[in-house]
Short mmCIF file of C-alpha atoms and ligand atoms in Angstrom, two decimals:
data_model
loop_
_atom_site.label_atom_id
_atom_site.label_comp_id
_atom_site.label_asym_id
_atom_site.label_seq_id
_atom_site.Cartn_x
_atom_site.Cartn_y
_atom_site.Cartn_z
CA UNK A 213 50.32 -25.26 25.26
CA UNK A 214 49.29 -25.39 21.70
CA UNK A 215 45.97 -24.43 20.83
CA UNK A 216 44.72 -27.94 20.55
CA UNK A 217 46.15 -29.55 23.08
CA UNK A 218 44.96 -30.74 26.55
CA UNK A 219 47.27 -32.06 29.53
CA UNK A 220 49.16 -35.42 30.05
CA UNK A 221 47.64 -36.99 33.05
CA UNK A 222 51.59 -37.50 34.15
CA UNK A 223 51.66 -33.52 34.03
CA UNK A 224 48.91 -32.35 35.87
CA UNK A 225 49.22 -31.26 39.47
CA UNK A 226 45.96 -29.29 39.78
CA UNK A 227 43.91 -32.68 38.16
CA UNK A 228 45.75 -34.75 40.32
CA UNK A 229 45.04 -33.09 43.43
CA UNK A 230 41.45 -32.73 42.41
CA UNK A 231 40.85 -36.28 41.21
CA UNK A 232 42.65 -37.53 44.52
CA UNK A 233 40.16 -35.16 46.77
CA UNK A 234 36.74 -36.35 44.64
CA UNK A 235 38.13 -39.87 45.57
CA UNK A 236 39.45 -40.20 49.03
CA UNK A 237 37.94 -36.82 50.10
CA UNK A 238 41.79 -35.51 50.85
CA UNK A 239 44.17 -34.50 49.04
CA UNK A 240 48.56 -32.82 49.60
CA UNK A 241 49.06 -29.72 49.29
CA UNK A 242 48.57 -28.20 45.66
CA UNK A 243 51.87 -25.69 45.72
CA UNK A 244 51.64 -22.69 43.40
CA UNK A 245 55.78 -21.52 42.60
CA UNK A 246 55.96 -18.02 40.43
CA UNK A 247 59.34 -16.31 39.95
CA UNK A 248 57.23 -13.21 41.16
CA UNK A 249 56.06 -14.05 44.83
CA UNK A 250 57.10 -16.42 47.11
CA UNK A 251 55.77 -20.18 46.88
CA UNK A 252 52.01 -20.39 48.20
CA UNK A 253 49.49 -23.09 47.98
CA UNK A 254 45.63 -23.56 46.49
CA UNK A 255 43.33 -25.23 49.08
CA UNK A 256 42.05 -28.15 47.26
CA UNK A 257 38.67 -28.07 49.47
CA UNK A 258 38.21 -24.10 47.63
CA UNK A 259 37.96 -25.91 44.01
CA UNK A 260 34.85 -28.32 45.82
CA UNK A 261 33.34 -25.27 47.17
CA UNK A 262 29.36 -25.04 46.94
CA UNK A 263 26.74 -22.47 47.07
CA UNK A 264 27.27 -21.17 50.37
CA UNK A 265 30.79 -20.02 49.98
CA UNK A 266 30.94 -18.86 46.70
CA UNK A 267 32.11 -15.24 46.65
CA UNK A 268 29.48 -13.01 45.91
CA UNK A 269 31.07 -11.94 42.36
CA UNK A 270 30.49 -16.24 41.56
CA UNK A 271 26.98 -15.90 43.22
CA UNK A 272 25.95 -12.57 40.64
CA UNK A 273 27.25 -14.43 37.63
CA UNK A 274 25.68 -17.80 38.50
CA UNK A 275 22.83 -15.89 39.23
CA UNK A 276 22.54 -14.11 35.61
CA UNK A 277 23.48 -17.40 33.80
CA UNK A 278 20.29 -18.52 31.28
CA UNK A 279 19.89 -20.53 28.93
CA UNK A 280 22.22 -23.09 27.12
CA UNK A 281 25.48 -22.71 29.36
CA UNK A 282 29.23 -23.19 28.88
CA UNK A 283 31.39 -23.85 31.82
CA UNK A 284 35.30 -23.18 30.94
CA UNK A 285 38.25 -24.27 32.42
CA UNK A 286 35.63 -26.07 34.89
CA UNK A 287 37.90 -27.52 37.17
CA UNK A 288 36.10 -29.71 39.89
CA UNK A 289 32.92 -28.44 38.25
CA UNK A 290 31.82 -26.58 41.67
CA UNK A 291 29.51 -23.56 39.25
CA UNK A 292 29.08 -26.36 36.69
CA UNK A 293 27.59 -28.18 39.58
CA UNK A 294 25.54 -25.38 40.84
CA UNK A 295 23.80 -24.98 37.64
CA UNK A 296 23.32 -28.18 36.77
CA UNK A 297 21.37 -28.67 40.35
CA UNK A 298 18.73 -25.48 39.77
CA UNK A 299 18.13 -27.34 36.24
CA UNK A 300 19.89 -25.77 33.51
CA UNK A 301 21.42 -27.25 30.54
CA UNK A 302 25.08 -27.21 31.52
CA UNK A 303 28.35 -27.86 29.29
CA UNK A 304 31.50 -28.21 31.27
CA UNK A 305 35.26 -28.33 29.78
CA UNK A 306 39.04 -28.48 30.89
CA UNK A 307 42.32 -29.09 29.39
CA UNK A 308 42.49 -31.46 32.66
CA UNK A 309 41.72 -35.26 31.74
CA UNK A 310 41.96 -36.02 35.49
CA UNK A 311 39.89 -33.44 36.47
CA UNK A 312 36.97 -34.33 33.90
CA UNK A 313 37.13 -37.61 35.35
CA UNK A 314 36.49 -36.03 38.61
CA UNK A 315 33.54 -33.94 37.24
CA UNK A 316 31.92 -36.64 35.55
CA UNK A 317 31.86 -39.00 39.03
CA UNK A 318 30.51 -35.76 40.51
CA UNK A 319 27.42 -36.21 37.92
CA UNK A 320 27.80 -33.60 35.48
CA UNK A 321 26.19 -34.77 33.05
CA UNK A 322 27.76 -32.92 29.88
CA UNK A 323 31.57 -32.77 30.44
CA UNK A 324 34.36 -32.37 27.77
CA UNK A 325 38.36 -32.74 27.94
CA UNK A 326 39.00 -29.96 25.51
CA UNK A 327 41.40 -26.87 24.81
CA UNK A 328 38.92 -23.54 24.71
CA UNK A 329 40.75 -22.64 21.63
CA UNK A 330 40.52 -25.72 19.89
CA UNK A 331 38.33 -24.71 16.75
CA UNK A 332 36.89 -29.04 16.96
CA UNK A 333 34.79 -27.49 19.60
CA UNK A 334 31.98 -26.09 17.97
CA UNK A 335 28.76 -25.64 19.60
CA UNK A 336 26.82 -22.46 20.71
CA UNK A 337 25.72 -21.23 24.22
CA UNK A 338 23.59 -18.61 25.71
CA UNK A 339 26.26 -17.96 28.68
CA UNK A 340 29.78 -18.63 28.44
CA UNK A 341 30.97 -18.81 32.25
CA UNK A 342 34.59 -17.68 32.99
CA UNK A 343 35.02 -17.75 36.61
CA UNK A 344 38.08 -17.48 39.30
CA UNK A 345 40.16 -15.16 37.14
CA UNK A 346 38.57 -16.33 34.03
CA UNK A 347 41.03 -13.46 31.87
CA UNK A 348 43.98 -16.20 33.31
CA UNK A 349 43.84 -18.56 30.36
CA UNK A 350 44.56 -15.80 27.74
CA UNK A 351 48.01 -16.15 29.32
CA UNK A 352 49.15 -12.67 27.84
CA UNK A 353 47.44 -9.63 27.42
CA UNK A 354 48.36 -9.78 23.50
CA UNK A 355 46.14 -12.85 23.74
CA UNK A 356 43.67 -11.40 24.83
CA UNK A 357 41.48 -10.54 22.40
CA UNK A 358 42.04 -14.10 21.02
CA UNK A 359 40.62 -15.45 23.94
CA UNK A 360 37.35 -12.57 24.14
CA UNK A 361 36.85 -13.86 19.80
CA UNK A 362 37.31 -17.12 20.66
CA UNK A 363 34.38 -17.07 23.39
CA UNK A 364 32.27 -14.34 21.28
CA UNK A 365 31.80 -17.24 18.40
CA UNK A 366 30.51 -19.37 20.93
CA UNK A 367 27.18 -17.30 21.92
CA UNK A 368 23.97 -17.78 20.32
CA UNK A 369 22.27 -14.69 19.61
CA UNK A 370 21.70 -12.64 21.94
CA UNK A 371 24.12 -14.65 24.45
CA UNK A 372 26.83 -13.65 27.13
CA UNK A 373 30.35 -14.41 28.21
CA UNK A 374 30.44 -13.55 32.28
CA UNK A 375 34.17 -13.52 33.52
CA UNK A 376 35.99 -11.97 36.23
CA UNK A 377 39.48 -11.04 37.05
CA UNK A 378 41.50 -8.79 39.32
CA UNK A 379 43.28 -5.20 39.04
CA UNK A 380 47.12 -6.68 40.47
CA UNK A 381 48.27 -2.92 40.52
CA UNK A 382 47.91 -3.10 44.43
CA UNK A 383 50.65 -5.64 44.66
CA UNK A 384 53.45 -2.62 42.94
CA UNK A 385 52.11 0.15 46.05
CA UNK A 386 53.95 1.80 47.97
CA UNK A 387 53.51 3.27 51.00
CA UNK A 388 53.46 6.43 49.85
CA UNK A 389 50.62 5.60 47.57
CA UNK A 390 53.10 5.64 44.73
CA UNK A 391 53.33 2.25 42.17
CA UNK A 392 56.46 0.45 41.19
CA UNK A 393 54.94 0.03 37.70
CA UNK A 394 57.55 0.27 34.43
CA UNK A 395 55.37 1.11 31.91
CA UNK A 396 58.29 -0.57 29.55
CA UNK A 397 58.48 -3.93 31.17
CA UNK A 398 55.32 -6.53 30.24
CA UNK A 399 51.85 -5.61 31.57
CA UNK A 400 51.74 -5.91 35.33
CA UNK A 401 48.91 -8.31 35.07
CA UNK A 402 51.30 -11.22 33.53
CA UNK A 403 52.35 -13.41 36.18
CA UNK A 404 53.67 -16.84 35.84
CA UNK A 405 53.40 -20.10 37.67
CA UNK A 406 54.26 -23.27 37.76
CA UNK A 407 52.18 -25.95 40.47
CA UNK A 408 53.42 -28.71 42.14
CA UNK A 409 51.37 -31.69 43.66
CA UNK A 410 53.65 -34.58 45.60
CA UNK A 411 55.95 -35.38 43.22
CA UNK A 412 53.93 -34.32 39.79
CA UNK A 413 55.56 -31.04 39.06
CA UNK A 414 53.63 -29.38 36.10
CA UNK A 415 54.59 -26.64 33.24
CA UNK A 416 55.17 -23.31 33.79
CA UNK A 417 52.60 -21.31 32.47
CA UNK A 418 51.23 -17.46 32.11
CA UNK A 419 48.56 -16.48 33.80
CA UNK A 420 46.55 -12.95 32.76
CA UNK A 421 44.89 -10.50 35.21
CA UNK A 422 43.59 -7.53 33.97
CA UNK A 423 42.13 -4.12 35.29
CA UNK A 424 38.75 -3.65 34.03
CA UNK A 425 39.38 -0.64 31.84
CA UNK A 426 41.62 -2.65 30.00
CA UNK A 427 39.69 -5.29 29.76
CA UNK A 428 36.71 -3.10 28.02
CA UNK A 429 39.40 -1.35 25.97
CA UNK A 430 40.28 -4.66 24.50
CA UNK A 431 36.95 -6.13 23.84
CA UNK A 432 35.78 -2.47 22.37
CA UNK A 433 38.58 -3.15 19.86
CA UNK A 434 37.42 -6.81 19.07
CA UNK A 435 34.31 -5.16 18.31
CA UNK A 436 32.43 -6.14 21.44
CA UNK A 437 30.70 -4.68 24.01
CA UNK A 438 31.95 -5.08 27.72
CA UNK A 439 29.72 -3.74 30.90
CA UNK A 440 31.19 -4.04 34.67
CA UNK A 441 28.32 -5.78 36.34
CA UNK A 442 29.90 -5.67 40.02
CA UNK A 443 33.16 -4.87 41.97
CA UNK A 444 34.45 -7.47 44.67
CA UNK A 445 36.10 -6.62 47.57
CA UNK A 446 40.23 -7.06 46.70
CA UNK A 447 40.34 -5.38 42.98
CA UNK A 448 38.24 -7.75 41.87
CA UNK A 449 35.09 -7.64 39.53
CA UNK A 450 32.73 -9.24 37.42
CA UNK A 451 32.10 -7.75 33.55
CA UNK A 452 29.38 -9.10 31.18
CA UNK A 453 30.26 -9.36 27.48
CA UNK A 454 28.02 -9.57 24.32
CA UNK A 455 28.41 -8.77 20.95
N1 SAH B 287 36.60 -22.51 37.24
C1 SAH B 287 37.09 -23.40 38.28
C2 SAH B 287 38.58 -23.79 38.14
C3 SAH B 287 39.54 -22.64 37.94
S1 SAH B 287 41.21 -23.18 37.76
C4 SAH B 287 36.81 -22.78 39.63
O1 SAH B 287 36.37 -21.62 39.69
O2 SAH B 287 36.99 -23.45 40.66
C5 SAH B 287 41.42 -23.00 35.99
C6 SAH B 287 41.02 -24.24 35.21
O3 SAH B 287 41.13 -23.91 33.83
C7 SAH B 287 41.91 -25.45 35.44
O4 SAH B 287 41.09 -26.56 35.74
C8 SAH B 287 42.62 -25.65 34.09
O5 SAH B 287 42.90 -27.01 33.81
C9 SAH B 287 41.64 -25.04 33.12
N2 SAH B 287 42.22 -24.53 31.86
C10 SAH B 287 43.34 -23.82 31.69
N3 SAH B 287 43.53 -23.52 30.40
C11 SAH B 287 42.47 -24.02 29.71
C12 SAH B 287 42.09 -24.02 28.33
N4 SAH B 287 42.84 -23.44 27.41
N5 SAH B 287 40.94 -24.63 28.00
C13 SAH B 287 40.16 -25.23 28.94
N6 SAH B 287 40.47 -25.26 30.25
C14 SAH B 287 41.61 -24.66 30.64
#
């Protein structure tokens, strides 16, 4: 995907499935194909989920949001949603025509079909939400510290990007407590995937997780400052950055 770009609606399993469940209140199975694990699915229902079963990593950083706050890669809008219900100014955008459609029949009030990286979008927020492996749309770990400028020159003063991710090392153990890690080969946290809903089969794409070290390696590089705020329960945290 270029930097500008945002999805055909002909090409977008995950906005299809979501449009189809904010409509009919069902929806097929969403299938999720990598060349790395075998073929799983996404429960549709998980992108609707509200308050109540948010993880508890989701409940912290909805819980620290303030201010003027930016939603990205919103998907059904289920923290945009949140938000906008306790009465804060919410922005919320997605490559996803069909799922903006969805969010805006949901109410959201302030919803945008728009690429993160796209430089058009221009505005300035006091939290910048990334949420449910919110390192994924950086793709690569060389991209990374595109995508941690990219939502640095979105804050206002004083503001904060709150994102989460996953450590994937668990997935190369061994028994013997050993990992099946080159260090040659691309960063363990790359993983590709391509999704497939009925018969709309989408693009692959990459997909970043990244360990938390790393993570505040590469944002101490980009000049920023990274904090863990808490640790899940499956190698997963939640890390608060500001300039
Ligand atoms: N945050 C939501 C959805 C996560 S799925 C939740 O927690 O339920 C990831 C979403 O990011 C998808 O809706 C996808 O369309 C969107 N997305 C992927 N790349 C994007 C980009 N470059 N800019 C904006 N949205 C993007």
């Amino acid at each position: 995907m270029t930097e500008n770009s945002i999805l055909p609606k002909d090409c977008d399993p995950m906005g299809q499935a979501i449009l189809d469940y904010q409509t009919t209140g069902k929806a097929s199975t969403l299938k999720v194909l990598s060349t790395m694990f075998d073929d799983d699915e996404m429960s549709v229902p998980y992108l609707f989920r509200t308050e109540e079963s948010f993880p508890k990593l989701e409940r912290v950083a909805l819980g620290m949001a303030s201010g003027r706050v930016l939603d990205v890669g919103a998907g059904a809008g289920c923290h945009a949603i949140a938000l906008q219900n306790k009465g804060l100014d919410v922005t919320a955008i997605d490559v996803s025509p069909l799922s903006c459609e969805a969010m805006r029949m949901r109410g959201l009030k302030n919803v945008q079909c728009v690429n993160f990286f796209s430089p058009m979008f221009d505005e300035r927020f006091d939290t910048v939400l990334m949420l449910m492996n919110g390192t994924g749309i950086a793709g690569e770990l060389e991209n990374l510290p595109n995508l941690l400028r990219r939502a640095a020159s979105l804050l206002a003063d004083g503001g904060k990007i709150l994102i989460d991710s996953s450590d994937l090392k668990y997935l190369f153990e061994n028994e013997d407590g050993s990992f099946d890690i080159d260090l040659n080969d691309k960063y363990y946290g790359e993983v590709d995937y391509q999704m497939q809903y009925r018969k709309v089969k989408g693009k692959p794409f990459n997909w970043l997780y990244v360990d938390f070290p790393m993570l505040k390696a590469v944002a101490e590089d980009c000049g920023l400052k990274c904090k863990m705020v808490e640790q899940g329960n499956h190698y997963d945290y939640l890390a608060q950055i500001t300039k």
